[in-house]
N, CA, C and O atoms as a Tinker XYZ file with bonds, in Angstrom:
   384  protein
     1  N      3.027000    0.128000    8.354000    73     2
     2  CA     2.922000    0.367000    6.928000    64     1     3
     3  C      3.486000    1.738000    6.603000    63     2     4     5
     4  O      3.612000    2.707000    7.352000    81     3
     5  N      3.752000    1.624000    5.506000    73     3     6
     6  CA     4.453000    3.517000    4.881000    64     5     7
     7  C      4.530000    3.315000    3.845000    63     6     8     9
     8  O      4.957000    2.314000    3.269000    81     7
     9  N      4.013000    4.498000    3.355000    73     7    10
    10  CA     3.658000    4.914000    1.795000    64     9    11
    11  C      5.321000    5.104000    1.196000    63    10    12    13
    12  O      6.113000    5.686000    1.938000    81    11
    13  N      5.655000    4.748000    0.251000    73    11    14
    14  CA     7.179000    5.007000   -0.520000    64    13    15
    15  C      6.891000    5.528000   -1.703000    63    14    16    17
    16  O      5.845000    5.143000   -2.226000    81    15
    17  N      7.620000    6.392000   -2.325000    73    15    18
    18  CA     8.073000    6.900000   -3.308000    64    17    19
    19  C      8.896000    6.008000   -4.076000    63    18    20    21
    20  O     10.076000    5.881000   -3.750000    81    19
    21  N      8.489000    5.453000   -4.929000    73    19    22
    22  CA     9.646000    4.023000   -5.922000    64    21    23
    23  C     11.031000    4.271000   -5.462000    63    22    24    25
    24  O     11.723000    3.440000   -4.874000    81    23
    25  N     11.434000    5.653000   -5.818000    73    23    26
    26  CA    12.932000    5.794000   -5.566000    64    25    27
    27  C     13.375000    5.343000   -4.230000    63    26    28    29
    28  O     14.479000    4.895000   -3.919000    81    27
    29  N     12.272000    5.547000   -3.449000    73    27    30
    30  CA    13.030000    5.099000   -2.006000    64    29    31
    31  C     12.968000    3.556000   -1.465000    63    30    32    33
    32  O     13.276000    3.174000   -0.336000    81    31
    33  N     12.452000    2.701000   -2.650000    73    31    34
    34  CA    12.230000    1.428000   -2.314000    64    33    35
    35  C     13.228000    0.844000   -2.340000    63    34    36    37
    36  O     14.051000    1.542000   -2.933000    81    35
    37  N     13.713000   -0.210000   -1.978000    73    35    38
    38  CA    14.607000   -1.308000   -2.061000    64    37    39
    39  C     14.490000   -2.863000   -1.820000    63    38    40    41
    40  O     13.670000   -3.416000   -1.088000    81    39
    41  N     15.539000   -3.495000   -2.630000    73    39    42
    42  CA    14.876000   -5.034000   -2.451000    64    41    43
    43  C     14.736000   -5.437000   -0.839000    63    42    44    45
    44  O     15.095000   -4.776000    0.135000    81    43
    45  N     14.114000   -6.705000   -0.885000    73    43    46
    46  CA    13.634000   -7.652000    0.223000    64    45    47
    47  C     12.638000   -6.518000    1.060000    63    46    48    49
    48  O     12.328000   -6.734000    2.231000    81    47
    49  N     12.197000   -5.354000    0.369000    73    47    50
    50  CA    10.993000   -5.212000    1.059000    64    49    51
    51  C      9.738000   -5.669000    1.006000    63    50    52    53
    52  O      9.311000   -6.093000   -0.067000    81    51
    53  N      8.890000   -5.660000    2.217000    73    51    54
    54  CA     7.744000   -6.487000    1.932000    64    53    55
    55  C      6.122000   -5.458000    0.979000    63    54    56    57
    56  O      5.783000   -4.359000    1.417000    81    55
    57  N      5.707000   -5.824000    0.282000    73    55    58
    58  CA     4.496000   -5.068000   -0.290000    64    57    59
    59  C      3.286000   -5.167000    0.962000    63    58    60    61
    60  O      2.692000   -6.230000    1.144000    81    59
    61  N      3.080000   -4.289000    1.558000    73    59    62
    62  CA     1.183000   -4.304000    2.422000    64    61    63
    63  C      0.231000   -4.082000    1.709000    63    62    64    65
    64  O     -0.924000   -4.027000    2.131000    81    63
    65  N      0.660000   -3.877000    0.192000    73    63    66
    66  CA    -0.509000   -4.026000   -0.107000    64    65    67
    67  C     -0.494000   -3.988000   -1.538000    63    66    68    69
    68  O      0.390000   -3.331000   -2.087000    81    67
    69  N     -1.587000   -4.770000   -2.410000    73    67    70
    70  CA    -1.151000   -5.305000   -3.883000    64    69    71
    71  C     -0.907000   -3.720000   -4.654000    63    70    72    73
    72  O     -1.390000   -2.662000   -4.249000    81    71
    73  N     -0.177000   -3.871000   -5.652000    73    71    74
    74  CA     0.324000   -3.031000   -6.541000    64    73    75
    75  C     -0.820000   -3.000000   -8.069000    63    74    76    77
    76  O     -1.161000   -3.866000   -8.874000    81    75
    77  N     -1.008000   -2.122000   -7.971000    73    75    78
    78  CA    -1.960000   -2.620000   -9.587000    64    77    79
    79  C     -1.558000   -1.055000  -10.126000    63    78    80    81
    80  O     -1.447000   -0.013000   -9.479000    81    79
    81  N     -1.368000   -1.351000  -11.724000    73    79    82
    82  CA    -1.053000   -0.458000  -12.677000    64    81    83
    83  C     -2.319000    0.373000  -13.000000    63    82    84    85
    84  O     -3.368000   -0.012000  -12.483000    81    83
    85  N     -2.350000    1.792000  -14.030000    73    83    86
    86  CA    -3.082000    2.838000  -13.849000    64    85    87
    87  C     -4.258000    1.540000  -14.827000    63    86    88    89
    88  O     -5.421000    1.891000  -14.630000    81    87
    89  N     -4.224000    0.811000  -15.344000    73    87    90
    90  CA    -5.698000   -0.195000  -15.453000    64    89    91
    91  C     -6.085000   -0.730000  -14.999000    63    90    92    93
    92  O     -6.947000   -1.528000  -15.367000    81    91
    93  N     -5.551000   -0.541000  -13.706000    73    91    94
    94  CA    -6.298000   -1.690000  -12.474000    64    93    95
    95  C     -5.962000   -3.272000  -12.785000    63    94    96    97
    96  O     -6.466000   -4.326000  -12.400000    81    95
    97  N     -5.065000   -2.997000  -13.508000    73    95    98
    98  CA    -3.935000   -4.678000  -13.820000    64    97    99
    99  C     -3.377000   -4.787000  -12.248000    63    98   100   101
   100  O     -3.377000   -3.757000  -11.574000    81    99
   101  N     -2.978000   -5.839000  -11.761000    73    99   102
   102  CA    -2.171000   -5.927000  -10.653000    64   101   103
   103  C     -0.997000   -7.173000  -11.227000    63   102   104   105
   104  O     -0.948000   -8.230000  -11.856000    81   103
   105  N     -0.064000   -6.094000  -10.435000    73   103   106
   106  CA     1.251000   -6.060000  -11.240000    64   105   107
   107  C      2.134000   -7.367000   -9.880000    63   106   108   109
   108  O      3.060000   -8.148000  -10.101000    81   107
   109  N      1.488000   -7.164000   -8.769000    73   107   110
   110  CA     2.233000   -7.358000   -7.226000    64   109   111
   111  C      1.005000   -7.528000   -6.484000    63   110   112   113
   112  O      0.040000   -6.769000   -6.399000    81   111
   113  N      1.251000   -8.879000   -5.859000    73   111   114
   114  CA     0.319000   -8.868000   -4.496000    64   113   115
   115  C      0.503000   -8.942000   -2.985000    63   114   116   117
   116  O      1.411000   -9.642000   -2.537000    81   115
   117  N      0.024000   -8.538000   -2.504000    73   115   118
   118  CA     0.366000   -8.014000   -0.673000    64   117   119
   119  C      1.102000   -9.132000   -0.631000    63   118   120   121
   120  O      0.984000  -10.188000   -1.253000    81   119
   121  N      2.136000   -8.659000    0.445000    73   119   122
   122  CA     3.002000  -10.030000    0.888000    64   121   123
   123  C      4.646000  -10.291000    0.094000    63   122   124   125
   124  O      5.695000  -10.554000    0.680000    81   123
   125  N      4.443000  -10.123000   -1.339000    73   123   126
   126  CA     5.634000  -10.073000   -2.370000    64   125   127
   127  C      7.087000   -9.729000   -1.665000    63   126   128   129
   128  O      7.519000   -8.589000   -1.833000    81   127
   129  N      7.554000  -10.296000   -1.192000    73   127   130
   130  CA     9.047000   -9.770000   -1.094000    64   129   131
   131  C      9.589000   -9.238000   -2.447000    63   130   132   133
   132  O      9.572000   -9.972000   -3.435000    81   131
   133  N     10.127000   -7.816000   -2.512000    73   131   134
   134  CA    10.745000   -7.128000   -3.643000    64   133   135
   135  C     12.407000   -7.507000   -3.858000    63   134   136   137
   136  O     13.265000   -7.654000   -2.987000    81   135
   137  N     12.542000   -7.617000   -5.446000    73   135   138
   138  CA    13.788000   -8.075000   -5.854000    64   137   139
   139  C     14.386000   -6.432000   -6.619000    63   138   140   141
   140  O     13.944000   -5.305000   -6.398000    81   139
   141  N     15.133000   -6.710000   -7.231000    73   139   142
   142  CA    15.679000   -5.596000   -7.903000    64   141   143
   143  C     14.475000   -5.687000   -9.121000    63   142   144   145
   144  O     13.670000   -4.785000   -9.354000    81   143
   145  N     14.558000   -7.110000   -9.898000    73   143   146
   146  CA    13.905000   -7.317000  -10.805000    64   145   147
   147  C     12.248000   -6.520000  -11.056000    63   146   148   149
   148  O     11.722000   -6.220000  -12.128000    81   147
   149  N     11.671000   -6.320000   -9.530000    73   147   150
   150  CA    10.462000   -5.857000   -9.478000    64   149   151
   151  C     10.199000   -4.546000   -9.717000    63   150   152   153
   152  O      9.280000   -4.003000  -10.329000    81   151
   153  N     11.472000   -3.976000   -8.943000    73   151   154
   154  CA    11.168000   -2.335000   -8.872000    64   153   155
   155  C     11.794000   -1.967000  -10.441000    63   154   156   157
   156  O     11.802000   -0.838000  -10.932000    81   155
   157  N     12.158000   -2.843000  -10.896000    73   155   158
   158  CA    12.652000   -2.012000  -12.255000    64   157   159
   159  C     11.025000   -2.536000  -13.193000    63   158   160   161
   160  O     10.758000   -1.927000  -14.229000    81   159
   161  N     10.436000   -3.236000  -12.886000    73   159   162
   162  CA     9.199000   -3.572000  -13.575000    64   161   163
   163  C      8.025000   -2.214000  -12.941000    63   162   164   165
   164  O      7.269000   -1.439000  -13.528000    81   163
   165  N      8.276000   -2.383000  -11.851000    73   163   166
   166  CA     7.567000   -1.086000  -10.880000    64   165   167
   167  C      7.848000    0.513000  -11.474000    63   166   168   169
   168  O      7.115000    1.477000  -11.253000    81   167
   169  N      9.385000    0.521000  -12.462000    73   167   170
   170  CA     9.669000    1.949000  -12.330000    64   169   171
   171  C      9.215000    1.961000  -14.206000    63   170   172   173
   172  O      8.727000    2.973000  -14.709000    81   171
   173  N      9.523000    0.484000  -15.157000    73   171   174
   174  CA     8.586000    0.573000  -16.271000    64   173   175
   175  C      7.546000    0.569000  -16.262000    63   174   176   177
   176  O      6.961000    0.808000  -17.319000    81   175
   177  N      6.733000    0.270000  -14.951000    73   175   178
   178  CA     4.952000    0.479000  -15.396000    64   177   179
   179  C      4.260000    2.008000  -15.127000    63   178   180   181
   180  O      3.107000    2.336000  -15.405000    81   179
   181  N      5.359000    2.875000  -14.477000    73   179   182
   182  CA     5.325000    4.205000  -14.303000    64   181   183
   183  C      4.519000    4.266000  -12.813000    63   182   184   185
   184  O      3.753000    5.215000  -12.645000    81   183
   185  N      4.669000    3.335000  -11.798000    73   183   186
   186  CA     4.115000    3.289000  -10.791000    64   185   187
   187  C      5.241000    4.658000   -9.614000    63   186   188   189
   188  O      6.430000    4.640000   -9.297000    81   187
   189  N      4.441000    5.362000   -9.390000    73   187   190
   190  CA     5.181000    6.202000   -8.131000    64   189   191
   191  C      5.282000    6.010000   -7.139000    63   190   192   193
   192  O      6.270000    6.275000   -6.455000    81   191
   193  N      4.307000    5.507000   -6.796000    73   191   194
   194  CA     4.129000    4.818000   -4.811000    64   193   195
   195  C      3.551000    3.613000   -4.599000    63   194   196   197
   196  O      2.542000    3.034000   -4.999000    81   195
   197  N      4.871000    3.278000   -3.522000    73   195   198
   198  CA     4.138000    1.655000   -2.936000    64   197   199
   199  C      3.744000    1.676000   -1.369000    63   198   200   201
   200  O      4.465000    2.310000   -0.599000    81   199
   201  N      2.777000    1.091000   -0.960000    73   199   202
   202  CA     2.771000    0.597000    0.210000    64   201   203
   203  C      3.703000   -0.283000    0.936000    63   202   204   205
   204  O      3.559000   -1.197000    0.123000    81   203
   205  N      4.495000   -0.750000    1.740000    73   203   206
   206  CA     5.333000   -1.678000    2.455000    64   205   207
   207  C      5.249000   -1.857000    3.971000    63   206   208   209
   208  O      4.952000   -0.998000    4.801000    81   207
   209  N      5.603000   -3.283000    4.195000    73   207   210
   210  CA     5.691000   -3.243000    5.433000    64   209   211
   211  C      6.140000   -2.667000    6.239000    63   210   212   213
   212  O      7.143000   -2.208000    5.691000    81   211
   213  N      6.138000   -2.159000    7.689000    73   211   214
   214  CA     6.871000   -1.900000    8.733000    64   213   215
   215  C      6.679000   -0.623000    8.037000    63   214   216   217
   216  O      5.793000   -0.209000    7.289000    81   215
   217  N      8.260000    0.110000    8.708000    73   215   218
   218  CA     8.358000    2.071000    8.727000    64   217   219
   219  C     10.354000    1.408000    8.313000    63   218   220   221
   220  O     11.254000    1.164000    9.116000    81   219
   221  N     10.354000    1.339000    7.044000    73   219   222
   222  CA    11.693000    1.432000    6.417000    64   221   223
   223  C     12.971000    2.384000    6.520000    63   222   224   225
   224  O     14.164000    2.310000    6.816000    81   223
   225  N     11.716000    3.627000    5.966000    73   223   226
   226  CA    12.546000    4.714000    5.738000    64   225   227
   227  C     12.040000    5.875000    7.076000    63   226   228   229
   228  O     10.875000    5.778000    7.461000    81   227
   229  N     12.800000    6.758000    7.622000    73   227   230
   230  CA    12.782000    6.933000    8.916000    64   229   231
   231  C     11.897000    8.390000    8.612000    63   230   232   233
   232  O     12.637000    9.324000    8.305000    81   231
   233  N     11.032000    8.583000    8.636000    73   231   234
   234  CA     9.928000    9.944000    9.135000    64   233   235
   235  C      9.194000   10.129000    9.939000    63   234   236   237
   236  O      8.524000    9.239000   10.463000    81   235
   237  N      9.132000   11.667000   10.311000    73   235   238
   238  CA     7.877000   11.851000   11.344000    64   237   239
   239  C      6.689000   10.929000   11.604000    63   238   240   241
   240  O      6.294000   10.611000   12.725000    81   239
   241  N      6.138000   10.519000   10.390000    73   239   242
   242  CA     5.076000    9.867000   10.617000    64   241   243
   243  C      4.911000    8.515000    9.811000    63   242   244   245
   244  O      4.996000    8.481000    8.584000    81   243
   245  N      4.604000    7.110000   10.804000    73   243   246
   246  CA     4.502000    6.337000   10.105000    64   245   247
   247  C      3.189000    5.478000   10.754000    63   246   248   249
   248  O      3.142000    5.216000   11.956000    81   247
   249  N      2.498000    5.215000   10.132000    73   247   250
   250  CA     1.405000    4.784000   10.338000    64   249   251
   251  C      1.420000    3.295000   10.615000    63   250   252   253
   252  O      2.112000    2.582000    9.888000    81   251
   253  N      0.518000    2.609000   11.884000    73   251   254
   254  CA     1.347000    1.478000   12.316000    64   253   255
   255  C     -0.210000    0.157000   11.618000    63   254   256   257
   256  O     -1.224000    0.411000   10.968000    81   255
   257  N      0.225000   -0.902000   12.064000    73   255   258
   258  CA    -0.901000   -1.580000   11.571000    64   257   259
   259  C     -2.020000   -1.745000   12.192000    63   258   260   261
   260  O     -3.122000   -1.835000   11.650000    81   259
   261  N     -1.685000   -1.815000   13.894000    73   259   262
   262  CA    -2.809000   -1.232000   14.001000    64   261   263
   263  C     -3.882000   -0.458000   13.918000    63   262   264   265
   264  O     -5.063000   -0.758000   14.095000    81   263
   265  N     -3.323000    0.715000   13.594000    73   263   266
   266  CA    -4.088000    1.989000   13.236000    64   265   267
   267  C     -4.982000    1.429000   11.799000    63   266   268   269
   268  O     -6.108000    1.903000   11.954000    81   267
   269  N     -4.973000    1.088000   11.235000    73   267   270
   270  CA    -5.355000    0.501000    9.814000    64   269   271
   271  C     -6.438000   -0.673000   10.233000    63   270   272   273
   272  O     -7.602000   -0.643000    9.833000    81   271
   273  N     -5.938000   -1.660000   11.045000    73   271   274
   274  CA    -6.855000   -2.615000   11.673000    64   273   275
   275  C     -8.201000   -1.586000   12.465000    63   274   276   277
   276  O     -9.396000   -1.774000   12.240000    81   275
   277  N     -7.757000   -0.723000   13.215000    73   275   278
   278  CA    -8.889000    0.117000   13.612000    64   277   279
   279  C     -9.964000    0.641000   12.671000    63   278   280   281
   280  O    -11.154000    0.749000   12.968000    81   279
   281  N     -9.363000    0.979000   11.399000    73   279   282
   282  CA   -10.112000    1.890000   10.698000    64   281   283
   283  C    -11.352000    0.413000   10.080000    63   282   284   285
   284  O    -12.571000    0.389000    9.912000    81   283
   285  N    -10.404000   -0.490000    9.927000    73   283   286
   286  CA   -11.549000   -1.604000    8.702000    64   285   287
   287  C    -12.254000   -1.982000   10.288000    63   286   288   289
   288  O    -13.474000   -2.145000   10.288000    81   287
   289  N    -11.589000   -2.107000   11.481000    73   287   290
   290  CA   -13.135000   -2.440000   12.391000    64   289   291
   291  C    -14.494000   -1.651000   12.874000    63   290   292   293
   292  O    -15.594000   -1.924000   13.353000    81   291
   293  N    -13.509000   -0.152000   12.326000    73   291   294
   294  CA   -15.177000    0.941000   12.561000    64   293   295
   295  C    -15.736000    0.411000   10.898000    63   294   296   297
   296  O    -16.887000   -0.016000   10.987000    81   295
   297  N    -15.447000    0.378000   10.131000    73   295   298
   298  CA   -15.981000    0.066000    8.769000    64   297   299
   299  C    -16.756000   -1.118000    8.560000    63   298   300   301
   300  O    -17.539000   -1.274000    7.624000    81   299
   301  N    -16.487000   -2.032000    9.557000    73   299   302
   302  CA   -17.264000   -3.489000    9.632000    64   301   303
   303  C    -18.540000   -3.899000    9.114000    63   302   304   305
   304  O    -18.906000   -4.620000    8.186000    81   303
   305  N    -19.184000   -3.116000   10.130000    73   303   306
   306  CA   -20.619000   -2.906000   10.042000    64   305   307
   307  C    -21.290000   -2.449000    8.590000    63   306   308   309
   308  O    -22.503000   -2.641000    8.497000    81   307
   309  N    -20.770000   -2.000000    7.722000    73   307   310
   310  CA   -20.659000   -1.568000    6.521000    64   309   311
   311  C    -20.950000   -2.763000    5.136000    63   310   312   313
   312  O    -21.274000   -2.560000    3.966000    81   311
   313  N    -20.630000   -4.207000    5.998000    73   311   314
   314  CA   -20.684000   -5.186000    4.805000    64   313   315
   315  C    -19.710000   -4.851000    3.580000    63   314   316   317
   316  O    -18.571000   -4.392000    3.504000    81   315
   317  N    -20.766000   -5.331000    2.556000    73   315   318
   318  CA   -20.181000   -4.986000    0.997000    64   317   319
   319  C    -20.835000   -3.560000    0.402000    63   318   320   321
   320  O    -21.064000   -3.310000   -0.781000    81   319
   321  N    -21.007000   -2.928000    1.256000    73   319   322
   322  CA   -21.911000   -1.636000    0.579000    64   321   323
   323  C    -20.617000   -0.487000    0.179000    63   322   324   325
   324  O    -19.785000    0.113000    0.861000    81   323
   325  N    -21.083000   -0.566000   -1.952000    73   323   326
   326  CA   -19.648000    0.043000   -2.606000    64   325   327
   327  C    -19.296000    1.370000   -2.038000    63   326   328   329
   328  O    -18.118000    1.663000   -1.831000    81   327
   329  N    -20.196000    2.116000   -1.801000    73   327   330
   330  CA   -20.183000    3.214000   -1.442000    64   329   331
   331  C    -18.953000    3.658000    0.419000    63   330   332   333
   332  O    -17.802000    4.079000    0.532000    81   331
   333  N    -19.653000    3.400000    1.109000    73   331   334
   334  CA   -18.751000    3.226000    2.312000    64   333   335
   335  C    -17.749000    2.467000    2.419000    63   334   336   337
   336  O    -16.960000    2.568000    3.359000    81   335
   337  N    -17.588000    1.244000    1.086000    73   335   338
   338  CA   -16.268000    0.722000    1.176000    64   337   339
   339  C    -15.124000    1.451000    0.441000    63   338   340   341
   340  O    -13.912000    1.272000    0.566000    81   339
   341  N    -15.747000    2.261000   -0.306000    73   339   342
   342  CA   -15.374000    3.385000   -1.068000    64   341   343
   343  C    -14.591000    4.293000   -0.129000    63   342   344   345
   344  O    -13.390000    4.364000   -0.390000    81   343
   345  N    -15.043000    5.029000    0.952000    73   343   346
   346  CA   -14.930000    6.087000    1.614000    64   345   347
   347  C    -14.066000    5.294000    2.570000    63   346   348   349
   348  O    -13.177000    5.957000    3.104000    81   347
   349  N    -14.135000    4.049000    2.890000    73   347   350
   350  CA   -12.855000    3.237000    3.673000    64   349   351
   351  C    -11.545000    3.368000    3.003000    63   350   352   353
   352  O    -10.508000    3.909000    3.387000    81   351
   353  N    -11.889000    2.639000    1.723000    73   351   354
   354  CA   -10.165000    3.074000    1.058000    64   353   355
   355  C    -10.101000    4.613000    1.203000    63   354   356   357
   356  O     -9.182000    4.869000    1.982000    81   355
   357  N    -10.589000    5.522000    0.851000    73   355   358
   358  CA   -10.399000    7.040000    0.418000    64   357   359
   359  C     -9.552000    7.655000    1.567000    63   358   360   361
   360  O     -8.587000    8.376000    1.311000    81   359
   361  N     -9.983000    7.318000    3.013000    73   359   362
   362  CA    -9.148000    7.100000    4.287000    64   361   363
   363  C     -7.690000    6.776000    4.071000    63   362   364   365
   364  O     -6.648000    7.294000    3.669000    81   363
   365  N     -8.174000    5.631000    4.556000    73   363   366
   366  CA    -6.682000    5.152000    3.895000    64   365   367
   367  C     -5.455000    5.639000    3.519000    63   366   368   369
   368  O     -4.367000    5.664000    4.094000    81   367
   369  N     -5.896000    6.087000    2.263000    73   367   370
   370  CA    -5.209000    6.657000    1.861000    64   369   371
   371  C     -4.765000    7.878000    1.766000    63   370   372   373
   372  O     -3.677000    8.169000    1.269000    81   371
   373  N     -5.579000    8.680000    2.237000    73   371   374
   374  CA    -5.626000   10.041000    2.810000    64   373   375
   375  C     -4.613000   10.036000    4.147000    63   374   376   377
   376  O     -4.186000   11.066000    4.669000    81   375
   377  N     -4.295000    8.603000    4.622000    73   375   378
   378  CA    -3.959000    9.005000    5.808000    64   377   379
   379  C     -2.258000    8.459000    5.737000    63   378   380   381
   380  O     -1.573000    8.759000    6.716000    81   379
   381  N     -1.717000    7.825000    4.825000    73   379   382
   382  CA    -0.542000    7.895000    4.594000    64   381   383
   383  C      0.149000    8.234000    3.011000    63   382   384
   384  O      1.371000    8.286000    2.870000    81   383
């Protein structure tokens, strides 16, 4: 997975993870192969960063899926409790 900057997106990439606008609309869901058509919907909804599959664009650090599978299996134990599922995403995302 790797965090993108819109500008650096391009079509036939895959989304890891759904897209939702600053109302918590979801615009894109995990999985979406991207067209041109999307990212220009992506760059009118004023969205800055996407999640995508794989490591696209080439940097120091790209965070793999396993690493992500690790984090939701220490979190397991956790159930539906909002709070620690809370602090699971907050990870997350902290970490790419």
């Amino acid at each position: 997975m790797q965090k993108l900057n819109i500008d650096e997106v391009k079509p036939s990439m895959v989304l890891a993870a759904t897209v939702k606008d600053k109302d918590g609309n979801i615009l894109f869901l995990k999985g979406v192969e991207l067209t041109e058509r999307h990212i220009i919907i992506l760059n009118n909804r004023d969205i800055k960063k996407i999640v995508v599959e794989g490591c696209p664009v080439k940097r120091e650090i790209c965070m793999s899926d396993d690493y992500f599978k690790e984090i939701d299996r220490r979190f397991s134990t956790a159930g539906s409790h909002p709070v620690i599922l809370k602090m699971k995403d907050i990870i997350k995302e902290l970490l790419f």
